[in-house]
Amino acid sequence: MSKFLKTHILFLLILWTAQASSLTFAQAPTFLVQNYTIDDYKASCQNWEISISHYGVLYIANTSGLLTFDGNTWELYPLPDKSPIERVVFHNDTIYTKGENSLGYWIRNEMNDLVYQPINQLPPDVSFNKKTINIPLPDNIQALSPTVAVQVGGLSVVGTARSGLFFLDKGGQVLRHLSTQNQLQDNIVHSICVQDVNLLWIGLDNGIAQIDINKSIRLLAPRSQIGKVDDAALIDSTLIIRSNMGYFSSEIHKPQEQLTKLSQQEGEAWFRHKQEMPYQPINFRLSDIDPMEVFSNPDNIYQAPNHMYWLTKDNEAGLFEGTNDGATLKCRILFDNYGFNLISSGRQIIPLNDSLGIVSTMQGILLMNIPQMIAESFGSLTMPQFSRISYQDKEGEHFIAPHTGQITLPDNFQELSVNVSTTVFTPNHQISYLLEGITDEWSPWQQDGTISFLQLPQGDYQLRVRKYLSHGPFPEISIPITVNPAWYNSGWAYLGYTILFLAIILSSLYFYFRTVRQKETRRLAEEKRQEQQRLLRLKEDLLKKELENKNNELILQTTALVKRNQAIQALLEELDKQKETLGDRYPNKLYNRLREAMEAAINNQADWIQFENYFNSAHQNFIERIRQNFSDITTGDLRICCLLRMNLSTKEIASLLNISVRAVELRRYRLRKRLGLESDTNLVEFLINY
């Protein structure tokens, strides 16, 4: 027989067993009740009506407003005036609500938030569920003030004003009664919402209840009633339990409100009939289990019939079929999903037969229907989805549309919140997440759909979210997250840095080359200045040399004039002596002609003009400066000034001017007065330094 055929036969057997089990319980249904309190949904305790959408979200008319639940997250939307909401109905993606003084509808915006709009009347095709009870009820139920009644799966479910919930068969006989005495948290029932034939939502005056009918796992008795289980046995249809509080019994196909307490003798007598399961060595290796599976390193292993084994890890159990070829996972169960916790010590799972098993939890004793559990694991798959995305920064809270497919955050964001919904249509609501780029480990399973991160560093991440599933790989969704860099670390900033860096380099090069040019310019200017100074010095040297030459010429000329005049004066004296000696023998005419010629030679003006030219060249226009500053000076005084500046002696001056030494001294005296010199001022030094 092929492996494919074997698999299909096994699957059909499982489904047949599950259906047989369901039919067995049809006369007296079993329940798994989960209660939600105000601590869970953070609103008023009173819940008046419940409606369910086709996409798996509950809408509850609550005294505090419109309450929603997507399988993971509760959200409250109060009315603008904070008044109670008493009626609610979902119709064509719109939620209509009614209160004592309000009527309106709610629609979701692009951020998936509900927005309220008041109206005066409902559209023609919309109506709230009628509160009338059209199901015939027996007198004993009518006496309990029924508030709501529905029919589901061949049963009538009736809620009452003070006595809880009743399940009736077609003949009106009470099959089960749920109240505060067993699993229900409140006895006042306001509404019943049918999700499907196996699941009900109950609106209570104090909370909300979810009731799974004929679930593959159910609570037999709370821990306070039965204690901690030591052992259990199924003999025919009677379940016998031994705990630290004694012996208890229950008819497995006739669920009762409470277990029957047995005496020790009765309990021991029952256990003597128990058939021990033959021990079979584990014929598969744990190393054959996928290392990614949590059960690759289990806390406990419990033998079950047909080469099956229960492996437990933390608060999760997995059923494996062991073969020589390895280990095959048949189904897994996470008890967190139902609000139960496996006991930390002692036997956690006690197999009863091929189909049933006992689970010991901190909350009480559970009964598992294994074929039904495997069949439920092959149910329809619902993917998780992102329902709300928001982040906070200094400016407040900002929302991102969940359908965008991308989360982009500023660098200074403080907290990112992502809400994940699994819908109420799935039996498993636990989710786990992994943020690639930060960690490579999945978070612990959680029912709360809110995932938060604080101040992620800049960069790109991938948020992966998976939903718990009883069989097969976990369905997973993901969304990329980008944390933008700070302005000083952004692409534009780096472009600015590059431009600034290039500007600094160019500026540095500019200033460098400008400095080089300035240095070169200064060097050239210095060289030019030095060349000019050299030329100036050369010119000064030439001028000085020329001045010295002119001064030497002046001195030579002056010396020559002095000598000539002295010679002429000597000749005049000799002429005068000869005249005096010869008397009339020396003709007067000849004497006068010769004397006039000699005096004319001494007083020759051409010689003085040439002298002045030489003197001005050698002494930088000394004569002109004297004339400009001393306008009353005479030509004779100027000649005295020039001769004194040349530092000639009084005798030499007298010879040049053809006057007596006494006359020179007299002229010097008059010159001092014209020049305005004090008596202690040396006239020659004054003229030399002038």
XYZ file of C-alpha atoms in Angstrom, residues 62-418:
357
model
C -20.526 48.324 25.798
C -21.615 50.881 28.357
C -18.306 52.726 27.721
C -18.689 52.715 23.908
C -17.984 50.440 20.968
C -15.616 47.626 21.981
C -13.723 45.602 19.347
C -11.714 42.374 19.525
C -9.712 40.868 16.649
C -8.575 37.734 18.470
C -5.568 39.472 20.024
C -6.246 43.125 20.805
C -9.146 44.856 22.521
C -9.916 48.444 21.529
C -12.534 50.855 22.848
C -14.125 53.645 20.773
C -16.295 55.873 22.983
C -19.055 58.051 21.572
C -18.403 61.806 21.446
C -20.696 62.326 24.457
C -19.365 59.218 26.259
C -22.889 57.757 26.421
C -23.542 53.963 26.513
C -24.075 51.866 23.395
C -26.829 49.250 23.689
C -27.227 47.824 20.172
C -24.709 46.932 17.458
C -24.895 45.257 14.044
C -22.287 44.743 11.308
C -23.488 45.283 7.731
C -21.438 45.680 4.528
C -18.185 46.761 6.203
C -20.097 49.276 8.323
C -20.908 49.029 12.025
C -24.210 50.547 13.149
C -24.767 51.306 16.829
C -27.619 52.616 18.913
C -27.785 54.012 22.395
C -30.427 55.669 24.508
C -29.740 59.037 22.828
C -27.542 58.077 19.881
C -27.799 56.443 16.471
C -24.921 56.278 14.014
C -22.440 54.229 12.076
C -18.717 53.553 12.224
C -16.363 53.112 9.289
C -12.633 52.499 9.210
C -10.262 55.120 7.853
C -6.992 54.397 6.067
C -5.285 53.960 9.450
C -7.812 51.192 10.304
C -9.348 53.309 13.073
C -13.107 53.493 13.510
C -14.699 56.905 12.894
C -18.234 57.660 14.114
C -20.917 59.478 12.113
C -24.352 60.203 13.657
C -27.489 59.548 11.584
C -31.199 60.106 12.078
C -32.381 56.661 10.933
C -30.992 53.344 9.747
C -30.767 52.537 6.029
C -33.698 50.435 4.759
C -31.595 47.263 4.449
C -30.135 47.495 7.966
C -31.799 46.441 11.221
C -30.750 45.407 14.681
C -31.428 41.863 15.908
C -34.817 41.503 17.427
C -34.898 40.921 21.158
C -38.020 38.769 21.010
C -37.675 35.069 21.827
C -39.286 32.967 19.114
C -38.180 29.618 20.535
C -40.699 27.728 22.676
C -39.280 27.398 26.158
C -40.350 25.151 29.024
C -41.988 26.735 32.037
C -39.000 26.200 34.288
C -36.840 28.296 31.921
C -39.577 30.916 31.415
C -39.656 31.381 35.179
C -35.958 32.412 35.109
C -36.660 35.522 32.982
C -34.982 34.584 29.687
C -33.295 37.502 27.929
C -32.065 35.956 24.677
C -32.333 32.621 22.861
C -30.673 31.195 19.755
C -30.591 27.849 17.988
C -27.257 26.300 17.032
C -26.354 22.755 15.971
C -29.732 21.290 16.924
C -29.563 22.904 20.377
C -31.390 25.840 21.902
C -29.186 28.186 23.894
C -31.032 30.444 26.341
C -29.616 33.306 28.372
C -31.399 34.455 31.518
C -31.541 37.594 33.616
C -30.062 36.012 36.755
C -29.468 32.269 36.273
C -26.812 32.050 33.549
C -26.960 30.024 30.347
C -29.011 26.928 29.473
C -28.572 24.395 26.654
C -31.803 22.611 25.649
C -32.457 19.751 23.250
C -35.239 19.820 20.685
C -37.736 18.640 23.263
C -36.893 21.474 25.658
C -34.967 19.294 28.103
C -32.025 20.993 29.799
C -28.790 19.316 28.746
C -26.302 21.687 30.373
C -26.436 24.677 32.623
C -23.531 27.169 32.801
C -23.401 29.667 35.639
C -21.077 31.067 38.218
C -21.274 27.684 39.937
C -19.175 26.081 37.209
C -17.439 27.968 34.343
C -19.367 31.198 33.706
C -18.209 34.377 35.435
C -21.638 36.065 35.627
C -25.277 34.934 35.675
C -26.785 37.944 33.862
C -26.782 37.258 30.102
C -27.519 40.183 27.762
C -26.758 38.685 24.352
C -25.560 35.619 22.455
C -23.554 35.862 19.213
C -23.174 32.678 17.141
C -19.813 32.536 15.385
C -20.383 28.996 14.087
C -22.038 25.781 15.292
C -19.175 25.162 17.730
C -18.457 28.639 19.111
C -20.562 31.238 20.931
C -19.813 34.710 22.285
C -21.819 35.718 25.347
C -22.366 39.336 26.418
C -22.677 39.437 30.207
C -23.500 42.093 32.714
C -19.997 41.521 34.033
C -17.656 40.542 31.221
C -17.628 38.499 28.034
C -17.451 34.716 27.599
C -16.243 32.605 24.685
C -17.773 29.116 24.650
C -16.305 26.356 22.482
C -18.811 23.536 22.105
C -17.485 19.963 21.994
C -13.903 21.190 21.846
C -11.132 18.604 21.593
C -9.880 19.851 24.954
C -12.110 20.706 27.908
C -11.892 21.366 31.623
C -13.154 18.435 33.734
C -12.785 20.076 37.122
C -10.961 23.075 38.609
C -7.834 22.576 40.732
C -9.676 23.713 43.860
C -12.132 20.805 43.458
C -9.884 17.951 42.438
C -6.365 18.907 43.496
C -3.242 17.508 41.790
C -3.702 14.322 39.759
C -1.505 11.320 40.489
C -3.076 8.816 38.107
C -6.181 8.202 36.002
C -7.874 5.225 34.380
C -10.676 4.808 31.863
C -12.703 1.635 32.469
C -15.390 1.234 29.861
C -16.977 4.721 29.920
C -16.075 5.556 33.529
C -13.148 7.880 34.209
C -11.441 7.304 37.572
C -9.027 9.953 38.869
C -6.667 9.684 41.830
C -5.335 12.931 43.241
C -3.900 14.302 46.462
C -7.514 15.051 47.439
C -8.781 11.478 46.957
C -10.599 9.508 44.248
C -13.117 10.882 41.769
C -15.219 9.421 38.987
C -17.093 10.715 35.935
C -19.082 9.191 33.115
C -16.971 10.239 30.156
C -19.897 10.329 27.689
C -22.288 11.963 30.132
C -20.580 15.142 31.298
C -21.784 16.329 34.666
C -21.487 19.638 36.447
C -19.202 18.093 39.077
C -17.146 14.956 39.547
C -18.343 12.260 41.941
C -16.188 11.840 45.020
C -15.296 8.187 45.754
C -14.125 6.552 48.916
C -10.627 5.176 49.034
C -11.928 1.599 48.881
C -14.082 2.364 45.856
C -11.250 4.140 44.111
C -8.755 1.369 44.783
C -11.273 -1.180 43.602
C -11.650 0.651 40.305
C -7.891 0.932 39.842
C -7.475 -2.817 40.319
C -9.343 -3.177 37.015
C -7.046 -0.726 35.249
C -5.104 -2.229 32.384
C -1.587 -0.911 32.377
C -0.286 0.219 29.032
C 2.511 -2.129 27.949
C 5.828 -0.321 28.030
C 7.385 0.227 24.657
C 10.900 1.592 24.381
C 11.142 4.860 22.512
C 11.998 3.833 18.988
C 12.924 7.240 17.650
C 15.792 9.541 18.429
C 15.290 13.135 19.588
C 17.998 14.072 17.125
C 15.535 13.106 14.370
C 13.297 16.008 15.400
C 13.839 19.241 13.519
C 16.344 21.272 15.583
C 14.134 24.308 15.034
C 11.297 22.543 16.865
C 10.941 23.388 20.538
C 10.490 19.660 21.244
C 14.020 18.780 20.107
C 14.984 19.276 23.758
C 11.840 18.273 25.713
C 11.247 18.499 29.451
C 9.254 15.241 29.582
C 8.293 12.304 27.348
C 5.076 10.359 27.951
C 4.181 7.114 26.164
C 0.835 6.928 24.365
C -0.799 4.057 22.419
C 0.080 3.114 18.846
C 3.722 4.190 19.062
C 2.723 7.713 19.945
C 4.591 9.910 22.409
C 3.729 13.137 24.132
C 6.674 15.533 24.458
C 6.314 18.596 26.668
C 8.416 21.730 26.763
C 7.567 24.637 29.051
C 3.804 25.119 28.524
C 3.522 23.284 25.193
C 2.895 19.658 24.257
C 3.523 17.845 21.001
C 2.216 14.457 19.891
C 4.802 12.505 17.868
C 4.530 9.204 16.068
C 7.750 7.276 16.513
C 9.056 5.031 13.763
C 12.395 3.576 12.898
C 12.666 6.211 10.206
C 12.305 9.121 12.643
C 9.666 11.151 14.449
C 6.576 12.665 12.850
C 4.704 15.496 14.539
C 0.956 14.762 14.538
C -0.213 17.852 16.368
C 0.909 20.347 18.966
C -0.951 22.322 21.614
C 0.069 25.522 23.375
C -1.861 25.702 26.623
C -1.351 29.468 26.850
C -3.888 29.733 24.066
C -6.606 28.484 26.427
C -5.398 30.111 29.632
C -3.962 26.931 31.183
C -0.503 26.197 32.602
C 1.037 22.738 32.864
C 2.093 21.735 36.358
C 5.820 22.182 36.947
C 6.342 18.841 38.756
C 4.636 15.462 38.566
C 2.892 13.772 35.662
C 1.597 16.326 33.196
C -0.059 13.988 30.659
C -1.748 10.647 31.380
C -2.915 8.720 28.273
C -6.199 6.861 28.846
C -6.698 4.995 25.570
C -6.120 5.461 21.838
C -8.302 8.568 21.792
C -8.326 10.238 25.193
C -5.795 11.649 27.602
C -5.678 13.594 30.870
C -3.667 16.817 31.251
C -2.787 18.173 34.681
C -2.618 21.970 34.817
C -2.393 24.589 37.517
C -6.009 25.546 36.798
C -7.454 22.034 36.888
C -7.830 18.750 35.011
C -8.224 18.743 31.210
C -9.550 15.961 29.014
C -8.092 15.712 25.475
C -9.695 13.950 22.510
C -6.626 13.162 20.417
C -8.275 12.204 17.067
C -10.503 15.247 17.280
C -7.473 17.411 18.090
C -5.628 16.081 15.028
C -8.714 16.655 12.870
C -9.034 20.233 14.134
C -5.411 20.852 13.194
C -6.362 20.245 9.530
C -8.902 23.051 9.606
C -8.866 26.165 7.429
C -5.817 28.363 7.708
C -6.188 32.049 8.570
C -3.161 34.272 8.159
C -2.283 36.922 10.719
C -2.442 40.507 9.515
C -1.241 43.939 10.589
C -4.169 45.921 11.960
C -2.507 49.090 13.277
C 0.918 50.698 13.048
C 1.923 53.808 14.981
C 5.004 55.455 16.423
C 5.650 58.184 18.955
C 8.150 61.011 18.938
C 8.447 64.368 20.681
C 5.543 65.733 18.644
C 3.135 62.950 19.698
C 1.682 59.813 18.112
C 1.741 59.232 14.355
C -0.159 56.532 12.463
C 0.923 54.535 9.424
C -1.626 52.814 7.204
C -1.335 49.032 7.839
C -1.677 48.214 4.122
C 1.333 50.319 3.099
C 3.674 47.339 3.303
C 6.525 49.508 4.572
C 7.317 51.202 7.893
C 9.540 54.274 7.665
C 10.525 55.941 10.926
C 12.387 59.159 11.744
C 15.660 58.873 13.604
C 14.241 60.451 16.775
C 11.214 58.186 17.182
C 10.690 56.972 20.736
C 8.478 53.890 20.362
C 7.067 51.817 17.514
C 3.833 49.867 18.088
C 2.562 47.243 15.645
